mmCIF file of C-alpha atoms and ligand atoms in Angstrom:
data_model
loop_
_atom_site.group_PDB
_atom_site.id
_atom_site.type_symbol
_atom_site.label_atom_id
_atom_site.label_comp_id
_atom_site.label_asym_id
_atom_site.label_seq_id
_atom_site.Cartn_x
_atom_site.Cartn_y
_atom_site.Cartn_z
ATOM 1 C CA MET A 1 54.513 98.013 -11.392
ATOM 2 C CA ALA A 2 53.691 99.580 -14.776
ATOM 3 C CA ASN A 3 50.271 97.946 -14.626
ATOM 4 C CA LYS A 4 49.345 99.700 -11.391
ATOM 5 C CA LEU A 5 45.918 101.330 -11.673
ATOM 6 C CA ILE A 6 45.913 105.127 -11.678
ATOM 7 C CA ARG A 7 42.838 105.223 -9.435
ATOM 8 C CA GLU A 8 44.839 103.310 -6.783
ATOM 9 C CA ILE A 9 47.979 105.410 -6.610
ATOM 10 C CA GLY A 10 46.745 108.345 -4.553
ATOM 11 C CA LEU A 11 46.365 111.125 -7.140
ATOM 12 C CA PRO A 12 43.966 113.948 -6.190
ATOM 13 C CA LYS A 13 40.462 112.745 -7.049
ATOM 14 C CA SER A 14 39.800 115.592 -9.507
ATOM 15 C CA ILE A 15 42.734 114.670 -11.775
ATOM 16 C CA ALA A 16 42.322 110.897 -11.264
ATOM 17 C CA ASN A 17 38.754 111.209 -12.589
ATOM 18 C CA ILE A 18 39.974 113.040 -15.702
ATOM 19 C CA PHE A 19 42.496 110.230 -16.399
ATOM 20 C CA ALA A 20 39.662 107.691 -16.017
ATOM 21 C CA ALA A 21 37.343 109.673 -18.288
ATOM 22 C CA ARG A 22 40.020 109.670 -21.025
ATOM 23 C CA ASN A 23 40.556 105.916 -20.618
ATOM 24 C CA ILE A 24 44.082 106.288 -19.230
ATOM 25 C CA VAL A 25 43.847 103.443 -16.746
ATOM 26 C CA THR A 26 47.320 102.209 -15.839
ATOM 27 C CA ALA A 27 50.586 103.919 -14.970
ATOM 28 C CA LYS A 28 51.974 102.574 -18.226
ATOM 29 C CA ASP A 29 49.165 104.281 -20.224
ATOM 30 C CA ALA A 30 50.026 107.621 -18.624
ATOM 31 C CA LEU A 31 53.811 107.331 -18.815
ATOM 32 C CA SER A 32 53.742 106.298 -22.472
ATOM 33 C CA LEU A 33 52.595 109.818 -23.389
ATOM 34 C CA THR A 34 54.576 113.067 -23.244
ATOM 35 C CA GLU A 35 53.468 115.875 -20.948
ATOM 36 C CA PHE A 36 52.244 117.856 -23.978
ATOM 37 C CA GLU A 37 50.185 114.936 -25.231
ATOM 38 C CA LEU A 38 48.683 114.552 -21.775
ATOM 39 C CA MET A 39 47.891 118.290 -21.583
ATOM 40 C CA GLU A 40 46.078 118.021 -24.881
ATOM 41 C CA LEU A 41 44.263 114.793 -24.066
ATOM 42 C CA LEU A 42 43.252 115.685 -20.524
ATOM 43 C CA ASP A 43 42.699 119.359 -21.269
ATOM 44 C CA VAL A 44 44.484 120.503 -18.089
ATOM 45 C CA GLY A 45 47.407 122.847 -17.413
ATOM 46 C CA TRP A 46 51.171 122.156 -17.469
ATOM 47 C CA ALA A 47 51.570 122.319 -13.668
ATOM 48 C CA GLU A 48 48.859 119.694 -13.012
ATOM 49 C CA VAL A 49 50.194 117.336 -15.672
ATOM 50 C CA THR A 50 53.840 117.475 -14.520
ATOM 51 C CA SER A 51 52.821 117.021 -10.908
ATOM 52 C CA ALA A 52 50.627 113.983 -11.807
ATOM 53 C CA VAL A 53 53.403 112.427 -13.939
ATOM 54 C CA ALA A 54 55.953 112.954 -11.153
ATOM 55 C CA HIS A 55 53.588 111.315 -8.657
ATOM 56 C CA ILE A 56 52.874 108.316 -10.934
ATOM 57 C CA SER A 57 56.602 107.850 -11.670
ATOM 58 C CA ALA A 58 57.510 107.967 -7.993
ATOM 59 C CA ILE A 59 54.934 105.306 -7.160
ATOM 60 C CA VAL A 60 55.733 102.862 -9.965
ATOM 61 C CA CYS A 61 59.532 103.128 -10.127
ATOM 62 C CA PRO A 62 61.287 100.717 -7.784
ATOM 63 C CA PRO A 63 63.009 102.826 -5.143
ATOM 64 C CA TYR A 64 66.763 102.869 -4.678
ATOM 65 C CA GLN A 65 68.011 100.548 -1.977
ATOM 66 C CA SER A 66 71.084 101.223 0.051
ATOM 67 C CA ALA A 67 73.807 98.598 0.299
ATOM 68 C CA LEU A 68 73.021 98.409 4.009
ATOM 69 C CA SER A 69 69.333 97.563 3.457
ATOM 70 C CA LEU A 70 70.268 94.917 0.864
ATOM 71 C CA MET A 71 72.596 93.320 3.390
ATOM 72 C CA GLU A 72 69.878 93.396 6.061
ATOM 73 C CA GLN A 73 67.440 91.681 3.687
ATOM 74 C CA ARG A 74 70.044 89.032 2.931
ATOM 75 C CA VAL A 75 70.552 88.299 6.618
ATOM 76 C CA GLN A 76 66.766 88.111 7.071
ATOM 77 C CA ASN A 77 66.450 85.603 4.207
ATOM 78 C CA GLU A 78 69.253 83.462 5.481
ATOM 79 C CA HIS A 79 66.812 81.022 7.076
ATOM 80 C CA LEU A 80 65.629 80.203 3.549
ATOM 81 C CA ALA A 81 69.198 79.338 2.628
ATOM 82 C CA GLY A 82 69.374 76.515 5.148
ATOM 83 C CA HIS A 83 70.915 73.052 5.087
ATOM 84 C CA LEU A 84 69.807 69.464 5.439
ATOM 85 C CA PRO A 85 72.262 67.964 7.952
ATOM 86 C CA THR A 86 73.556 64.577 6.808
ATOM 87 C CA ARG A 87 74.491 63.613 10.411
ATOM 88 C CA LEU A 88 77.949 62.749 9.076
ATOM 89 C CA LYS A 89 79.797 65.134 11.370
ATOM 90 C CA GLY A 90 82.900 65.735 9.257
ATOM 91 C CA LEU A 91 80.861 66.295 6.096
ATOM 92 C CA ASP A 92 78.360 68.618 7.787
ATOM 93 C CA GLU A 93 81.225 70.682 9.161
ATOM 94 C CA ALA A 94 82.875 70.884 5.740
ATOM 95 C CA LEU A 95 79.599 71.964 4.112
ATOM 96 C CA CYS A 96 78.772 74.428 6.921
ATOM 97 C CA GLY A 97 75.689 72.515 8.034
ATOM 98 C CA GLY A 98 74.934 69.864 5.421
ATOM 99 C CA ILE A 99 73.365 69.661 1.965
ATOM 100 C CA PRO A 100 72.456 73.258 1.061
ATOM 101 C CA PHE A 101 68.969 74.400 0.028
ATOM 102 C CA GLY A 102 68.459 76.004 -3.338
ATOM 103 C CA VAL A 103 71.269 74.299 -5.269
ATOM 104 C CA LEU A 104 72.114 70.971 -6.893
ATOM 105 C CA THR A 105 74.252 68.479 -5.008
ATOM 106 C CA GLU A 106 75.629 65.593 -6.998
ATOM 107 C CA LEU A 107 76.811 62.177 -5.814
ATOM 108 C CA VAL A 108 79.018 60.455 -8.338
ATOM 109 C CA GLY A 109 80.756 57.099 -8.069
ATOM 110 C CA PRO A 110 81.011 53.540 -9.368
ATOM 111 C CA ALA A 111 78.152 51.041 -9.081
ATOM 112 C CA GLY A 112 77.553 49.668 -5.604
ATOM 113 C CA ILE A 113 79.675 52.296 -3.839
ATOM 114 C CA GLY A 114 76.776 53.663 -1.763
ATOM 115 C CA LYS A 115 75.048 56.512 -3.643
ATOM 116 C CA THR A 116 71.568 55.076 -3.145
ATOM 117 C CA GLN A 117 72.306 54.287 0.504
ATOM 118 C CA PHE A 118 73.214 57.932 1.024
ATOM 119 C CA CYS A 119 70.046 59.111 -0.743
ATOM 120 C CA LEU A 120 67.874 56.821 1.395
ATOM 121 C CA LYS A 121 69.375 58.271 4.564
ATOM 122 C CA LEU A 122 68.890 61.840 3.316
ATOM 123 C CA SER A 123 65.254 61.052 2.523
ATOM 124 C CA LEU A 124 64.701 59.824 6.070
ATOM 125 C CA LEU A 125 66.397 62.902 7.503
ATOM 126 C CA ALA A 126 64.204 65.236 5.457
ATOM 127 C CA SER A 127 61.048 63.451 6.571
ATOM 128 C CA LEU A 128 61.987 63.342 10.268
ATOM 129 C CA PRO A 129 60.113 65.657 12.688
ATOM 130 C CA SER A 130 61.953 68.919 13.300
ATOM 131 C CA SER A 131 62.195 68.034 17.011
ATOM 132 C CA TYR A 132 64.577 65.267 15.885
ATOM 133 C CA GLY A 133 66.549 67.593 13.630
ATOM 134 C CA GLY A 134 64.659 66.693 10.433
ATOM 135 C CA LEU A 135 62.900 68.976 7.951
ATOM 136 C CA ASP A 136 59.458 67.581 8.805
ATOM 137 C CA GLY A 137 58.512 67.399 5.139
ATOM 138 C CA HIS A 138 57.826 65.183 2.216
ATOM 139 C CA VAL A 139 60.414 63.859 -0.201
ATOM 140 C CA ILE A 140 60.041 63.194 -3.912
ATOM 141 C CA TYR A 141 62.355 60.347 -4.840
ATOM 142 C CA ILE A 142 62.722 59.793 -8.588
ATOM 143 C CA ASP A 143 63.892 56.205 -8.779
ATOM 144 C CA VAL A 144 65.086 55.851 -12.356
ATOM 145 C CA GLU A 145 66.664 52.408 -11.959
ATOM 146 C CA SER A 146 64.136 50.864 -9.574
ATOM 147 C CA LYS A 147 66.823 50.612 -6.877
ATOM 148 C CA PHE A 148 64.753 52.180 -4.118
ATOM 149 C CA SER A 149 64.185 49.657 -1.340
ATOM 150 C CA SER A 150 61.486 50.441 1.224
ATOM 151 C CA ARG A 151 62.701 47.604 3.483
ATOM 152 C CA ARG A 152 66.228 49.015 3.462
ATOM 153 C CA LEU A 153 64.790 52.463 4.193
ATOM 154 C CA ILE A 154 62.974 51.150 7.263
ATOM 155 C CA GLU A 155 66.090 49.224 8.341
ATOM 156 C CA ILE A 156 68.224 52.377 8.164
ATOM 157 C CA GLY A 157 65.501 54.292 10.033
ATOM 158 C CA ALA A 158 65.106 51.687 12.771
ATOM 159 C CA LYS A 159 68.864 51.407 13.332
ATOM 160 C CA SER A 160 69.579 55.135 13.137
ATOM 161 C CA PHE A 161 66.528 56.524 14.945
ATOM 162 C CA PRO A 162 65.168 53.646 17.084
ATOM 163 C CA GLU A 163 63.308 56.067 19.373
ATOM 164 C CA ILE A 164 61.165 57.172 16.421
ATOM 165 C CA PHE A 165 60.975 54.112 14.227
ATOM 166 C CA LEU A 166 60.197 51.680 17.012
ATOM 167 C CA THR A 167 57.293 53.853 18.197
ATOM 168 C CA LYS A 168 54.019 52.404 16.926
ATOM 169 C CA GLY A 169 52.916 53.862 13.622
ATOM 170 C CA MET A 170 55.958 56.101 13.165
ATOM 171 C CA ALA A 171 57.732 53.910 10.590
ATOM 172 C CA GLN A 172 54.562 54.054 8.466
ATOM 173 C CA LYS A 173 54.260 57.799 8.994
ATOM 174 C CA MET A 174 57.884 58.516 8.042
ATOM 175 C CA SER A 175 57.917 56.203 5.027
ATOM 176 C CA GLY A 176 54.532 57.594 3.935
ATOM 177 C CA ARG A 177 56.193 60.959 3.495
ATOM 178 C CA ILE A 178 58.646 59.625 0.917
ATOM 179 C CA LEU A 179 56.947 59.668 -2.464
ATOM 180 C CA VAL A 180 58.683 57.408 -4.960
ATOM 181 C CA TRP A 181 58.193 57.798 -8.680
ATOM 182 C CA ARG A 182 59.689 55.527 -11.338
ATOM 183 C CA PRO A 183 59.738 57.159 -14.771
ATOM 184 C CA ALA A 184 59.505 54.655 -17.606
ATOM 185 C CA SER A 185 61.368 56.785 -20.132
ATOM 186 C CA LEU A 186 63.205 60.053 -20.608
ATOM 187 C CA SER A 187 60.131 61.562 -22.274
ATOM 188 C CA GLU A 188 57.916 60.608 -19.318
ATOM 189 C CA PHE A 189 60.496 62.106 -16.961
ATOM 190 C CA THR A 190 60.584 65.315 -19.045
ATOM 191 C CA GLU A 191 56.815 65.641 -19.099
ATOM 192 C CA ARG A 192 56.452 65.117 -15.377
ATOM 193 C CA LEU A 193 59.343 67.406 -14.539
ATOM 194 C CA GLN A 194 57.485 70.276 -16.201
ATOM 195 C CA GLN A 195 54.667 69.871 -13.673
ATOM 196 C CA ILE A 196 56.811 69.210 -10.644
ATOM 197 C CA LYS A 197 56.733 72.771 -9.280
ATOM 198 C CA VAL A 198 53.076 72.259 -8.354
ATOM 199 C CA SER A 199 53.785 68.886 -6.697
ATOM 200 C CA LEU A 200 56.660 70.368 -4.679
ATOM 201 C CA HIS A 201 54.392 73.085 -3.360
ATOM 202 C CA ARG A 202 51.254 70.960 -2.860
ATOM 203 C CA ASN A 203 53.056 68.164 -0.984
ATOM 204 C CA GLU A 204 55.278 70.425 1.110
ATOM 205 C CA VAL A 205 58.295 68.714 -0.349
ATOM 206 C CA LYS A 206 61.574 69.445 1.443
ATOM 207 C CA LEU A 207 63.911 67.269 -0.631
ATOM 208 C CA LEU A 208 64.021 66.112 -4.251
ATOM 209 C CA VAL A 209 66.223 63.111 -5.122
ATOM 210 C CA ILE A 210 66.947 61.912 -8.663
ATOM 211 C CA ASP A 211 68.658 58.499 -8.587
ATOM 212 C CA SER A 212 70.163 58.378 -11.133
ATOM 213 C CA MET A 213 70.281 61.205 -13.640
ATOM 214 C CA ALA A 214 72.797 59.371 -15.841
ATOM 215 C CA ALA A 215 70.561 56.299 -16.081
ATOM 216 C CA LEU A 216 67.990 58.424 -17.926
ATOM 217 C CA VAL A 217 70.343 58.595 -20.881
ATOM 218 C CA SER A 218 72.232 55.334 -20.451
ATOM 219 C CA GLY A 219 73.460 54.195 -23.854
ATOM 220 C CA GLU A 220 73.842 57.785 -25.146
ATOM 221 C CA TYR A 221 77.507 57.819 -24.168
ATOM 222 C CA GLU A 222 78.417 54.351 -25.353
ATOM 223 C CA GLN A 223 79.218 55.652 -28.843
ATOM 224 C CA GLY A 224 81.416 58.475 -27.443
ATOM 225 C CA ILE A 225 80.335 61.914 -26.278
ATOM 226 C CA PRO A 226 77.069 62.957 -27.939
ATOM 227 C CA ARG A 227 77.173 66.174 -29.988
ATOM 228 C CA GLN A 228 74.355 67.714 -28.042
ATOM 229 C CA HIS A 229 73.883 67.172 -24.347
ATOM 230 C CA PRO A 230 70.807 64.920 -24.166
ATOM 231 C CA LEU A 231 69.849 66.460 -20.821
ATOM 232 C CA GLY A 232 70.618 70.078 -21.748
ATOM 233 C CA TRP A 233 67.124 71.346 -20.992
ATOM 234 C CA HIS A 234 66.811 69.229 -17.835
ATOM 235 C CA VAL A 235 70.064 70.576 -16.406
ATOM 236 C CA SER A 236 68.862 74.175 -16.622
ATOM 237 C CA PHE A 237 65.359 73.323 -15.463
ATOM 238 C CA ILE A 238 66.442 71.362 -12.378
ATOM 239 C CA LYS A 239 68.893 74.094 -11.443
ATOM 240 C CA SER A 240 66.196 76.753 -11.667
ATOM 241 C CA LEU A 241 63.830 74.459 -9.749
ATOM 242 C CA ALA A 242 66.295 74.331 -6.854
ATOM 243 C CA GLU A 243 66.620 78.115 -6.844
ATOM 244 C CA PHE A 244 62.880 78.673 -7.098
ATOM 245 C CA SER A 245 61.782 76.125 -4.492
ATOM 246 C CA ARG A 246 64.687 76.698 -2.074
ATOM 247 C CA ILE A 247 64.939 72.987 -1.309
ATOM 248 C CA PRO A 248 67.994 70.730 -1.573
ATOM 249 C CA ILE A 249 68.065 68.731 -4.808
ATOM 250 C CA VAL A 250 70.312 65.670 -4.780
ATOM 251 C CA VAL A 251 71.121 63.825 -7.986
ATOM 252 C CA THR A 252 73.274 60.776 -8.523
ATOM 253 C CA ASN A 253 75.552 60.315 -11.478
ATOM 254 C CA GLN A 254 77.339 57.191 -12.608
ATOM 255 C CA VAL A 255 80.800 56.730 -14.038
ATOM 256 C CA ARG A 256 82.180 55.592 -17.374
ATOM 257 C CA SER A 257 85.624 55.113 -18.855
ATOM 258 C CA GLN A 258 87.260 58.173 -20.306
ATOM 259 C CA SER A 259 87.902 57.837 -24.013
ATOM 260 C CA ARG A 260 91.003 59.066 -25.810
ATOM 261 C CA ASP A 261 88.888 61.191 -28.183
ATOM 262 C CA GLU A 262 87.466 63.020 -25.263
ATOM 263 C CA ALA A 263 90.806 63.838 -23.689
ATOM 264 C CA CYS A 264 92.442 65.101 -26.900
ATOM 265 C CA GLN A 265 90.078 66.443 -29.512
ATOM 266 C CA PHE A 266 92.741 68.880 -30.742
ATOM 267 C CA SER A 267 96.449 68.411 -31.449
ATOM 268 C CA PHE A 268 97.494 70.702 -28.609
ATOM 269 C CA GLN A 269 95.690 68.350 -26.231
ATOM 270 C CA VAL A 270 97.875 65.343 -27.094
ATOM 271 C CA GLN A 271 100.314 66.331 -24.364
ATOM 272 C CA ARG A 272 97.351 66.644 -22.002
ATOM 273 C CA TRP A 273 96.280 63.099 -22.914
ATOM 274 C CA LYS A 274 99.795 61.797 -22.083
ATOM 275 C CA GLU A 275 99.617 63.561 -18.736
ATOM 276 C CA THR A 276 96.154 62.154 -18.163
ATOM 277 C CA LYS A 277 97.445 58.649 -18.840
ATOM 278 C CA GLU A 278 100.298 59.223 -16.396
ATOM 279 C CA ASP A 279 97.863 60.489 -13.786
ATOM 280 C CA GLN A 280 95.662 57.490 -14.396
ATOM 281 C CA ALA A 281 98.593 55.162 -13.882
ATOM 282 C CA ARG A 282 99.593 57.076 -10.743
ATOM 283 C CA TYR A 283 96.117 57.456 -9.315
ATOM 284 C CA GLY A 284 94.679 54.205 -10.626
ATOM 285 C CA SER A 285 91.674 55.897 -12.180
ATOM 286 C CA HIS A 286 90.354 56.066 -15.722
ATOM 287 C CA LEU A 287 86.806 56.818 -14.734
ATOM 288 C CA VAL A 288 84.927 60.043 -15.293
ATOM 289 C CA ALA A 289 81.414 61.138 -14.381
ATOM 290 C CA ALA A 290 78.942 59.782 -16.942
ATOM 291 C CA LEU A 291 77.278 63.141 -17.545
ATOM 292 C CA GLY A 292 79.784 65.536 -19.017
ATOM 293 C CA VAL A 293 81.076 69.045 -18.479
ATOM 294 C CA HIS A 294 77.768 70.831 -19.110
ATOM 295 C CA TRP A 295 76.192 68.931 -16.256
ATOM 296 C CA ALA A 296 79.257 69.317 -13.990
ATOM 297 C CA HIS A 297 79.001 73.120 -14.297
ATOM 298 C CA ALA A 298 75.386 73.085 -13.162
ATOM 299 C CA VAL A 299 76.029 71.327 -9.872
ATOM 300 C CA THR A 300 77.125 73.436 -6.944
ATOM 301 C CA ILE A 301 78.412 70.566 -4.827
ATOM 302 C CA ARG A 302 79.980 67.400 -6.166
ATOM 303 C CA LEU A 303 80.580 64.540 -3.745
ATOM 304 C CA VAL A 304 82.649 61.722 -5.213
ATOM 305 C CA LEU A 305 82.203 58.265 -3.684
ATOM 306 C CA GLU A 306 85.100 56.012 -4.582
ATOM 307 C CA ALA A 307 87.063 52.919 -3.563
ATOM 308 C CA LYS A 308 90.799 53.034 -2.975
ATOM 309 C CA SER A 309 92.734 49.943 -1.896
ATOM 310 C CA GLY A 310 89.527 48.305 -0.786
ATOM 311 C CA GLN A 311 88.399 51.279 1.329
ATOM 312 C CA ARG A 312 85.444 53.515 0.495
ATOM 313 C CA PHE A 313 86.029 57.285 0.471
ATOM 314 C CA LEU A 314 83.636 60.206 0.249
ATOM 315 C CA LYS A 315 85.312 63.244 -1.303
ATOM 316 C CA VAL A 316 84.109 66.834 -1.332
ATOM 317 C CA SER A 317 85.393 67.443 -4.816
ATOM 318 C CA LYS A 318 83.520 70.649 -5.668
ATOM 319 C CA SER A 319 82.089 73.118 -3.176
ATOM 320 C CA PRO A 320 81.981 76.904 -2.946
ATOM 321 C CA ILE A 321 82.652 76.768 0.784
ATOM 322 C CA SER A 322 84.792 73.728 1.520
ATOM 323 C CA PRO A 323 88.338 72.844 0.517
ATOM 324 C CA PRO A 324 88.638 69.474 -1.236
ATOM 325 C CA LEU A 325 88.527 66.811 1.484
ATOM 326 C CA ALA A 326 88.239 63.021 1.663
ATOM 327 C CA PHE A 327 86.579 60.966 4.405
ATOM 328 C CA PRO A 328 86.901 57.178 4.673
ATOM 329 C CA PHE A 329 83.458 55.617 5.142
ATOM 330 C CA ASP A 330 81.666 52.377 5.635
ATOM 331 C CA ILE A 331 78.114 51.187 5.039
ATOM 332 C CA THR A 332 76.435 49.407 7.905
ATOM 333 C CA ALA A 333 72.878 48.433 8.735
ATOM 334 C CA SER A 334 72.237 52.057 9.780
ATOM 335 C CA GLY A 335 73.522 53.423 6.475
ATOM 336 C CA MET A 336 76.661 55.348 5.695
ATOM 337 C CA SER A 337 79.041 56.248 8.533
ATOM 338 C CA LEU A 338 82.346 58.107 8.400
ATOM 339 C CA LEU A 339 85.341 56.282 9.877
ATOM 340 C CA SER A 340 86.923 59.638 10.698
ATOM 341 C CA ASP A 341 85.440 63.114 10.889
ATOM 342 C CA ASP A 342 88.795 64.709 10.100
ATOM 343 C CA GLY A 343 88.880 65.165 6.364
ATOM 344 C CA ILE A 344 92.081 64.358 4.472
ATOM 345 C CA ASP A 345 93.225 67.345 2.354
ATOM 346 C CA LEU A 346 93.220 66.683 -1.366
ATOM 347 C CA THR A 347 95.408 68.289 -3.995
ATOM 348 C CA GLY A 348 95.961 68.043 -7.747
ATOM 349 C CA PRO A 349 94.329 65.298 -9.807
ATOM 350 C CA ASP A 350 93.316 63.541 -6.587
ATOM 351 C CA ILE A 351 90.465 66.038 -6.217
ATOM 352 C CA ASN A 352 88.548 64.917 -9.288
ATOM 353 C CA ALA A 353 89.787 61.336 -9.715
ATOM 354 C CA ILE A 354 87.145 58.628 -9.325
ATOM 355 C CA ARG A 355 88.728 55.342 -8.335
ATOM 356 C CA SER A 356 87.374 51.868 -8.025
ATOM 357 C CA GLN A 357 90.390 50.001 -6.636
ATOM 358 C CA GLY A 358 89.453 46.884 -4.719
ATOM 359 C CA HIS A 359 85.881 47.940 -5.318
ATOM 360 C CA SER A 360 84.544 44.427 -5.929
ATOM 361 C CA ASP A 361 85.772 43.265 -2.489
ATOM 362 C CA ILE A 362 83.753 45.868 -0.636
ATOM 363 C CA ILE A 363 80.512 46.031 -2.575
ATOM 364 C CA ASN A 364 79.740 42.368 -2.107
ATOM 365 C CA PHE A 365 77.312 42.700 0.724
ATOM 366 C CA THR A 366 76.474 39.199 1.903
ATOM 367 C CA GLY A 367 73.393 40.120 3.929
ATOM 368 C CA GLU A 368 69.850 39.649 2.712
ATOM 369 C CA SER A 369 69.063 41.791 -0.291
ATOM 370 C CA LEU A 370 66.341 44.208 0.749
ATOM 371 C CA GLN A 371 63.742 45.205 -1.831
HETATM 372 N N1 ATP B 1 72.158 46.279 5.171
HETATM 373 C C1 ATP B 1 73.377 46.609 4.704
HETATM 374 N N2 ATP B 1 74.440 46.569 5.508
HETATM 375 C C2 ATP B 1 75.669 46.887 5.061
HETATM 376 N N3 ATP B 1 75.926 47.302 3.800
HETATM 377 C C3 ATP B 1 74.907 47.364 2.973
HETATM 378 C C4 ATP B 1 73.584 47.032 3.362
HETATM 379 N N4 ATP B 1 72.780 47.209 2.294
HETATM 380 C C5 ATP B 1 73.571 47.628 1.291
HETATM 381 N N5 ATP B 1 74.844 47.706 1.693
HETATM 382 C C6 ATP B 1 76.018 48.148 0.873
HETATM 383 O O1 ATP B 1 75.576 49.116 -0.063
HETATM 384 C C7 ATP B 1 76.070 48.768 -1.349
HETATM 385 C C8 ATP B 1 75.082 49.202 -2.399
HETATM 386 O O2 ATP B 1 75.086 50.591 -2.394
HETATM 387 P P1 ATP B 1 74.169 51.427 -3.365
HETATM 388 O O3 ATP B 1 73.002 50.629 -3.801
HETATM 389 O O4 ATP B 1 73.923 52.703 -2.675
HETATM 390 O O5 ATP B 1 75.147 51.630 -4.594
HETATM 391 P P2 ATP B 1 75.064 52.738 -5.719
HETATM 392 O O6 ATP B 1 76.293 53.558 -5.610
HETATM 393 O O7 ATP B 1 73.777 53.447 -5.675
HETATM 394 O O8 ATP B 1 75.150 51.829 -7.009
HETATM 395 P P3 ATP B 1 74.436 51.982 -8.448
HETATM 396 O O9 ATP B 1 75.200 53.023 -9.200
HETATM 397 O O10 ATP B 1 74.565 50.621 -9.041
HETATM 398 O O11 ATP B 1 73.011 52.364 -8.196
HETATM 399 C C9 ATP B 1 76.233 47.291 -1.330
HETATM 400 O O12 ATP B 1 77.264 46.904 -2.208
HETATM 401 C C10 ATP B 1 76.630 47.008 0.083
HETATM 402 O O13 ATP B 1 78.028 47.123 0.170
#
């Protein structure tokens, strides 16, 4: 605004020419001087100077906006704040439409519980034509652990959307929209992330998946909690990327055992540690998300995938719009499916607990491994 050119802001030509002749080009140049200085410099009267300054100020100052007009703008922009439906009815209802645009959604859970399966399905849904309820866009899938399986992707597509995937050429078209990138190191990831805004725009990307964020720093936590968060910069950058690009960003996070040091760094926390141990005994969980508190604050939605008594559960553990809920689920050839769309209410430590009870019985998929 301050750099607006004086010749373009509708001053009477006679006075605009005098400003130009004295090399006062922008609104900022003019408003940096007092009226008296302007009178002296331009060699014009008080009335002309004050009227010109008032005109320049009125043009460059952002106008007041009423609360009503701000609300109207918000309603108008609501289409930008959309959702990617997961097609898991209970979850979509809880999240008021699905995975929201413009924020980070995290999937956390033990190995083999189904995080990648969920990400594959979301990628397909984002690439699907809008006539089929998709976002009709590209997906950038950052496959940190080389777990992405194109055969499994096509299998989920063919079983979930046979009308599209069994049409000639469509499987190629859909999978061609999913751009997979495997960073070799954290530094390569960091470098590429800095340029990703351009890729998101150029490729009309409608979903960004990072599977998994924790794997980028695997080993960092083995010696206890690091002093500085190794992904501190990335957390802020990815969050701002979601806000800037208005697309859903889904990241996976792994689990690790909670250490005693972590639960009671100070003497007053010893009681808390005892309670934690009791909760762990009661809830059968000693697992926490691999990336710590700093990361947890950055995510808007946390979905915990866990195993309890040999059954998989998907929990909405953090959401600004949904109460904490749990849905039993299964993984079939068509991907994840909820066994019930009625969420079970969660309270207390149950909300954040990450269990892996009877986990080994359910992750052992005996079918052909798809790469
Ligand atoms: N075709 C299929 N049919 C049924 N279940 C399958 C099929 N393919 C994979 N699974 C299930 O998905 C599980 C693997 O899930 P996934 O790879 O998403 O785990 P993850 O949570 O991403 O694990 P990690 O943290 O190790 O990456 C398998 O253990 C199996 O139970």
